[in-house]
Amino acid sequence: MSYGGGMDAREKILEAATELLAGASAADVSTRAVCEKAGVGAPMLYRLFGDKAGLLAAVVDRGFERYLASKRAARPSEDPVEDLKSGWDNHIRFALEHPSHYRLMYSPELTVPPAAAQEAHDLLHGILERCAAEGRLTVPPALATQMIMSANVGAALSMLTRPEQYTDPTFSQRLRDAVLDAVTRPADTDLPRKDHSVPVAAATLAARLRADLPPALTTAESALLQQWLDKLSER
């Protein structure tokens, strides 16, 4: 089937690629098949997307748009750690409800990094900056972002590709809590845990300075202070 009507060429190609990828791996779907299904010529596809990798990245961004739109619109709660938990659960839910798009996001064929992946990373990092500013992180926000995102993605892909091995309905929540317990601390703790006192204090001050830089510091002084605090927060 080819696409006609009011759809422009870009949407026709993206729709065709999405349908073809729903039942096959990225390696099995050719640009020729996409063009035939969309009813457009190959020059049009390459003009719009550059190559197959560019097309695949655009398919991912299109598929993740609704998910990211909901995250952009979400209002922060009073507890950023609870926001981390909600974000983890929403990520897993999206992966299980949209397996084709999610697998494609991490396919070896996807040599062009999709904008959706970077935006999801940035949104998570923003929540962790809030955690750090409130003294809730035991590691720097950048490291916490890597740890949480890696675990979240790993859990989602494991559940998608090996469902017969991941039958425990509490698996995702158990992993989530284990990871968050490793990088965060309770809100009602007045003082940092003894073994993390300096790193927590450094990460907290660094986040607060990034959010509200004192005008008394020059650009060079601010950069140097951030460098020192980052080193101390990694102890």
PDB file of N, CA and C in Angstrom, residues 123-167:
ATOM      1  N   LEU A 123      16.428  15.547  30.422  1.00  0.00           N
ATOM      2  CA  LEU A 123      15.319  15.681  31.362  1.00  0.00           C
ATOM      3  C   LEU A 123      15.631  14.970  32.674  1.00  0.00           C
ATOM      4  N   LEU A 124      16.231  13.791  32.579  1.00  0.00           N
ATOM      5  CA  LEU A 124      16.638  13.074  33.784  1.00  0.00           C
ATOM      6  C   LEU A 124      17.694  13.855  34.546  1.00  0.00           C
ATOM      7  N   HIS A 125      18.662  14.404  33.820  1.00  0.00           N
ATOM      8  CA  HIS A 125      19.720  15.178  34.467  1.00  0.00           C
ATOM      9  C   HIS A 125      19.140  16.391  35.191  1.00  0.00           C
ATOM     10  N   GLY A 126      18.102  17.000  34.630  1.00  0.00           N
ATOM     11  CA  GLY A 126      17.474  18.147  35.277  1.00  0.00           C
ATOM     12  C   GLY A 126      16.875  17.791  36.632  1.00  0.00           C
ATOM     13  N   ILE A 127      16.246  16.625  36.717  1.00  0.00           N
ATOM     14  CA  ILE A 127      15.684  16.184  38.001  1.00  0.00           C
ATOM     15  C   ILE A 127      16.808  15.927  39.004  1.00  0.00           C
ATOM     16  N   LEU A 128      17.894  15.347  38.523  1.00  0.00           N
ATOM     17  CA  LEU A 128      19.009  15.042  39.421  1.00  0.00           C
ATOM     18  C   LEU A 128      19.729  16.309  39.891  1.00  0.00           C
ATOM     19  N   GLU A 129      19.709  17.351  39.096  1.00  0.00           N
ATOM     20  CA  GLU A 129      20.239  18.638  39.559  1.00  0.00           C
ATOM     21  C   GLU A 129      19.405  19.149  40.726  1.00  0.00           C
ATOM     22  N   ARG A 130      18.090  18.958  40.661  1.00  0.00           N
ATOM     23  CA  ARG A 130      17.223  19.349  41.772  1.00  0.00           C
ATOM     24  C   ARG A 130      17.548  18.521  43.015  1.00  0.00           C
ATOM     25  N   CYS A 131      17.766  17.224  42.812  1.00  0.00           N
ATOM     26  CA  CYS A 131      18.132  16.360  43.948  1.00  0.00           C
ATOM     27  C   CYS A 131      19.426  16.851  44.594  1.00  0.00           C
ATOM     28  N   ALA A 132      20.414  17.169  43.762  1.00  0.00           N
ATOM     29  CA  ALA A 132      21.700  17.614  44.281  1.00  0.00           C
ATOM     30  C   ALA A 132      21.555  18.924  45.038  1.00  0.00           C
ATOM     31  N   ALA A 133      20.766  19.839  44.508  1.00  0.00           N
ATOM     32  CA  ALA A 133      20.593  21.142  45.157  1.00  0.00           C
ATOM     33  C   ALA A 133      19.940  21.008  46.528  1.00  0.00           C
ATOM     34  N   GLU A 134      19.173  19.942  46.724  1.00  0.00           N
ATOM     35  CA  GLU A 134      18.523  19.701  48.010  1.00  0.00           C
ATOM     36  C   GLU A 134      19.348  18.788  48.909  1.00  0.00           C
ATOM     37  N   GLY A 135      20.567  18.464  48.482  1.00  0.00           N
ATOM     38  CA  GLY A 135      21.422  17.612  49.294  1.00  0.00           C
ATOM     39  C   GLY A 135      21.009  16.161  49.294  1.00  0.00           C
ATOM     40  N   ARG A 136      20.341  15.715  48.228  1.00  0.00           N
ATOM     41  CA  ARG A 136      19.810  14.349  48.190  1.00  0.00           C
ATOM     42  C   ARG A 136      20.681  13.381  47.400  1.00  0.00           C
ATOM     43  N   LEU A 137      21.750  13.856  46.738  1.00  0.00           N
ATOM     44  CA  LEU A 137      22.593  12.962  45.944  1.00  0.00           C
ATOM     45  C   LEU A 137      23.880  12.607  46.661  1.00  0.00           C
ATOM     46  N   THR A 138      24.334  11.379  46.474  1.00  0.00           N
ATOM     47  CA  THR A 138      25.610  10.941  47.035  1.00  0.00           C
ATOM     48  C   THR A 138      26.706  10.914  45.973  1.00  0.00           C
ATOM     49  N   VAL A 139      26.349  11.171  44.719  1.00  0.00           N
ATOM     50  CA  VAL A 139      27.302  11.238  43.611  1.00  0.00           C
ATOM     51  C   VAL A 139      26.943  12.451  42.764  1.00  0.00           C
ATOM     52  N   PRO A 140      27.842  12.918  41.893  1.00  0.00           N
ATOM     53  CA  PRO A 140      27.516  14.070  41.041  1.00  0.00           C
ATOM     54  C   PRO A 140      26.327  13.779  40.130  1.00  0.00           C
ATOM     55  N   PRO A 141      25.550  14.795  39.767  1.00  0.00           N
ATOM     56  CA  PRO A 141      24.378  14.590  38.907  1.00  0.00           C
ATOM     57  C   PRO A 141      24.704  13.897  37.583  1.00  0.00           C
ATOM     58  N   ALA A 142      25.840  14.226  36.978  1.00  0.00           N
ATOM     59  CA  ALA A 142      26.188  13.611  35.689  1.00  0.00           C
ATOM     60  C   ALA A 142      26.372  12.102  35.839  1.00  0.00           C
ATOM     61  N   LEU A 143      27.052  11.690  36.904  1.00  0.00           N
ATOM     62  CA  LEU A 143      27.262  10.257  37.138  1.00  0.00           C
ATOM     63  C   LEU A 143      25.950   9.576  37.493  1.00  0.00           C
ATOM     64  N   ALA A 144      25.139  10.211  38.316  1.00  0.00           N
ATOM     65  CA  ALA A 144      23.846   9.641  38.681  1.00  0.00           C
ATOM     66  C   ALA A 144      22.970   9.463  37.446  1.00  0.00           C
ATOM     67  N   THR A 145      23.024  10.425  36.522  1.00  0.00           N
ATOM     68  CA  THR A 145      22.257  10.319  35.285  1.00  0.00           C
ATOM     69  C   THR A 145      22.680   9.094  34.493  1.00  0.00           C
ATOM     70  N   GLN A 146      23.981   8.891  34.371  1.00  0.00           N
ATOM     71  CA  GLN A 146      24.480   7.723  33.637  1.00  0.00           C
ATOM     72  C   GLN A 146      24.061   6.422  34.305  1.00  0.00           C
ATOM     73  N   MET A 147      24.161   6.364  35.614  1.00  0.00           N
ATOM     74  CA  MET A 147      23.816   5.144  36.332  1.00  0.00           C
ATOM     75  C   MET A 147      22.334   4.813  36.193  1.00  0.00           C
ATOM     76  N   ILE A 148      21.485   5.802  36.404  1.00  0.00           N
ATOM     77  CA  ILE A 148      20.045   5.550  36.358  1.00  0.00           C
ATOM     78  C   ILE A 148      19.591   5.236  34.936  1.00  0.00           C
ATOM     79  N   MET A 149      20.074   6.006  33.957  1.00  0.00           N
ATOM     80  CA  MET A 149      19.654   5.770  32.585  1.00  0.00           C
ATOM     81  C   MET A 149      20.104   4.398  32.096  1.00  0.00           C
ATOM     82  N   SER A 150      21.344   4.018  32.418  1.00  0.00           N
ATOM     83  CA  SER A 150      21.847   2.716  32.000  1.00  0.00           C
ATOM     84  C   SER A 150      21.017   1.590  32.595  1.00  0.00           C
ATOM     85  N   ALA A 151      20.683   1.697  33.876  1.00  0.00           N
ATOM     86  CA  ALA A 151      19.896   0.659  34.527  1.00  0.00           C
ATOM     87  C   ALA A 151      18.467   0.625  33.994  1.00  0.00           C
ATOM     88  N   ASN A 152      17.894   1.796  33.762  1.00  0.00           N
ATOM     89  CA  ASN A 152      16.523   1.887  33.263  1.00  0.00           C
ATOM     90  C   ASN A 152      16.405   1.284  31.861  1.00  0.00           C
ATOM     91  N   VAL A 153      17.327   1.659  30.998  1.00  0.00           N
ATOM     92  CA  VAL A 153      17.329   1.130  29.629  1.00  0.00           C
ATOM     93  C   VAL A 153      17.626  -0.364  29.635  1.00  0.00           C
ATOM     94  N   GLY A 154      18.603  -0.778  30.438  1.00  0.00           N
ATOM     95  CA  GLY A 154      18.934  -2.192  30.511  1.00  0.00           C
ATOM     96  C   GLY A 154      17.763  -3.038  30.967  1.00  0.00           C
ATOM     97  N   ALA A 155      17.039  -2.554  31.968  1.00  0.00           N
ATOM     98  CA  ALA A 155      15.867  -3.279  32.454  1.00  0.00           C
ATOM     99  C   ALA A 155      14.800  -3.387  31.369  1.00  0.00           C
ATOM    100  N   ALA A 156      14.549  -2.270  30.685  1.00  0.00           N
ATOM    101  CA  ALA A 156      13.517  -2.272  29.645  1.00  0.00           C
ATOM    102  C   ALA A 156      13.865  -3.230  28.510  1.00  0.00           C
ATOM    103  N   LEU A 157      15.107  -3.197  28.042  1.00  0.00           N
ATOM    104  CA  LEU A 157      15.512  -4.079  26.947  1.00  0.00           C
ATOM    105  C   LEU A 157      15.499  -5.544  27.385  1.00  0.00           C
ATOM    106  N   SER A 158      15.898  -5.807  28.611  1.00  0.00           N
ATOM    107  CA  SER A 158      15.870  -7.186  29.117  1.00  0.00           C
ATOM    108  C   SER A 158      14.443  -7.717  29.155  1.00  0.00           C
ATOM    109  N   MET A 159      13.519  -6.899  29.631  1.00  0.00           N
ATOM    110  CA  MET A 159      12.127  -7.316  29.715  1.00  0.00           C
ATOM    111  C   MET A 159      11.505  -7.504  28.336  1.00  0.00           C
ATOM    112  N   LEU A 160      11.971  -6.724  27.352  1.00  0.00           N
ATOM    113  CA  LEU A 160      11.447  -6.840  25.993  1.00  0.00           C
ATOM    114  C   LEU A 160      12.009  -8.047  25.254  1.00  0.00           C
ATOM    115  N   THR A 161      13.311  -8.270  25.391  1.00  0.00           N
ATOM    116  CA  THR A 161      13.969  -9.307  24.598  1.00  0.00           C
ATOM    117  C   THR A 161      13.960 -10.680  25.263  1.00  0.00           C
ATOM    118  N   ARG A 162      13.819 -10.720  26.601  1.00  0.00           N
ATOM    119  CA  ARG A 162      13.807 -11.997  27.317  1.00  0.00           C
ATOM    120  C   ARG A 162      12.633 -12.042  28.309  1.00  0.00           C
ATOM    121  N   PRO A 163      11.419 -11.879  27.807  1.00  0.00           N
ATOM    122  CA  PRO A 163      10.272 -11.828  28.730  1.00  0.00           C
ATOM    123  C   PRO A 163      10.106 -13.100  29.551  1.00  0.00           C
ATOM    124  N   GLU A 164      10.541 -14.249  28.983  1.00  0.00           N
ATOM    125  CA  GLU A 164      10.396 -15.506  29.711  1.00  0.00           C
ATOM    126  C   GLU A 164      11.305 -15.572  30.937  1.00  0.00           C
ATOM    127  N   GLN A 165      12.356 -14.745  30.955  1.00  0.00           N
ATOM    128  CA  GLN A 165      13.274 -14.723  32.090  1.00  0.00           C
ATOM    129  C   GLN A 165      12.913 -13.658  33.121  1.00  0.00           C
ATOM    130  N   TYR A 166      12.071 -12.723  32.737  1.00  0.00           N
ATOM    131  CA  TYR A 166      11.723 -11.609  33.627  1.00  0.00           C
ATOM    132  C   TYR A 166      10.220 -11.640  33.908  1.00  0.00           C
ATOM    133  N   THR A 167       9.814 -12.666  34.624  1.00  0.00           N
ATOM    134  CA  THR A 167       8.385 -12.871  34.899  1.00  0.00           C
ATOM    135  C   THR A 167       7.942 -12.251  36.222  1.00  0.00           C
TER     136      THR A 167
END
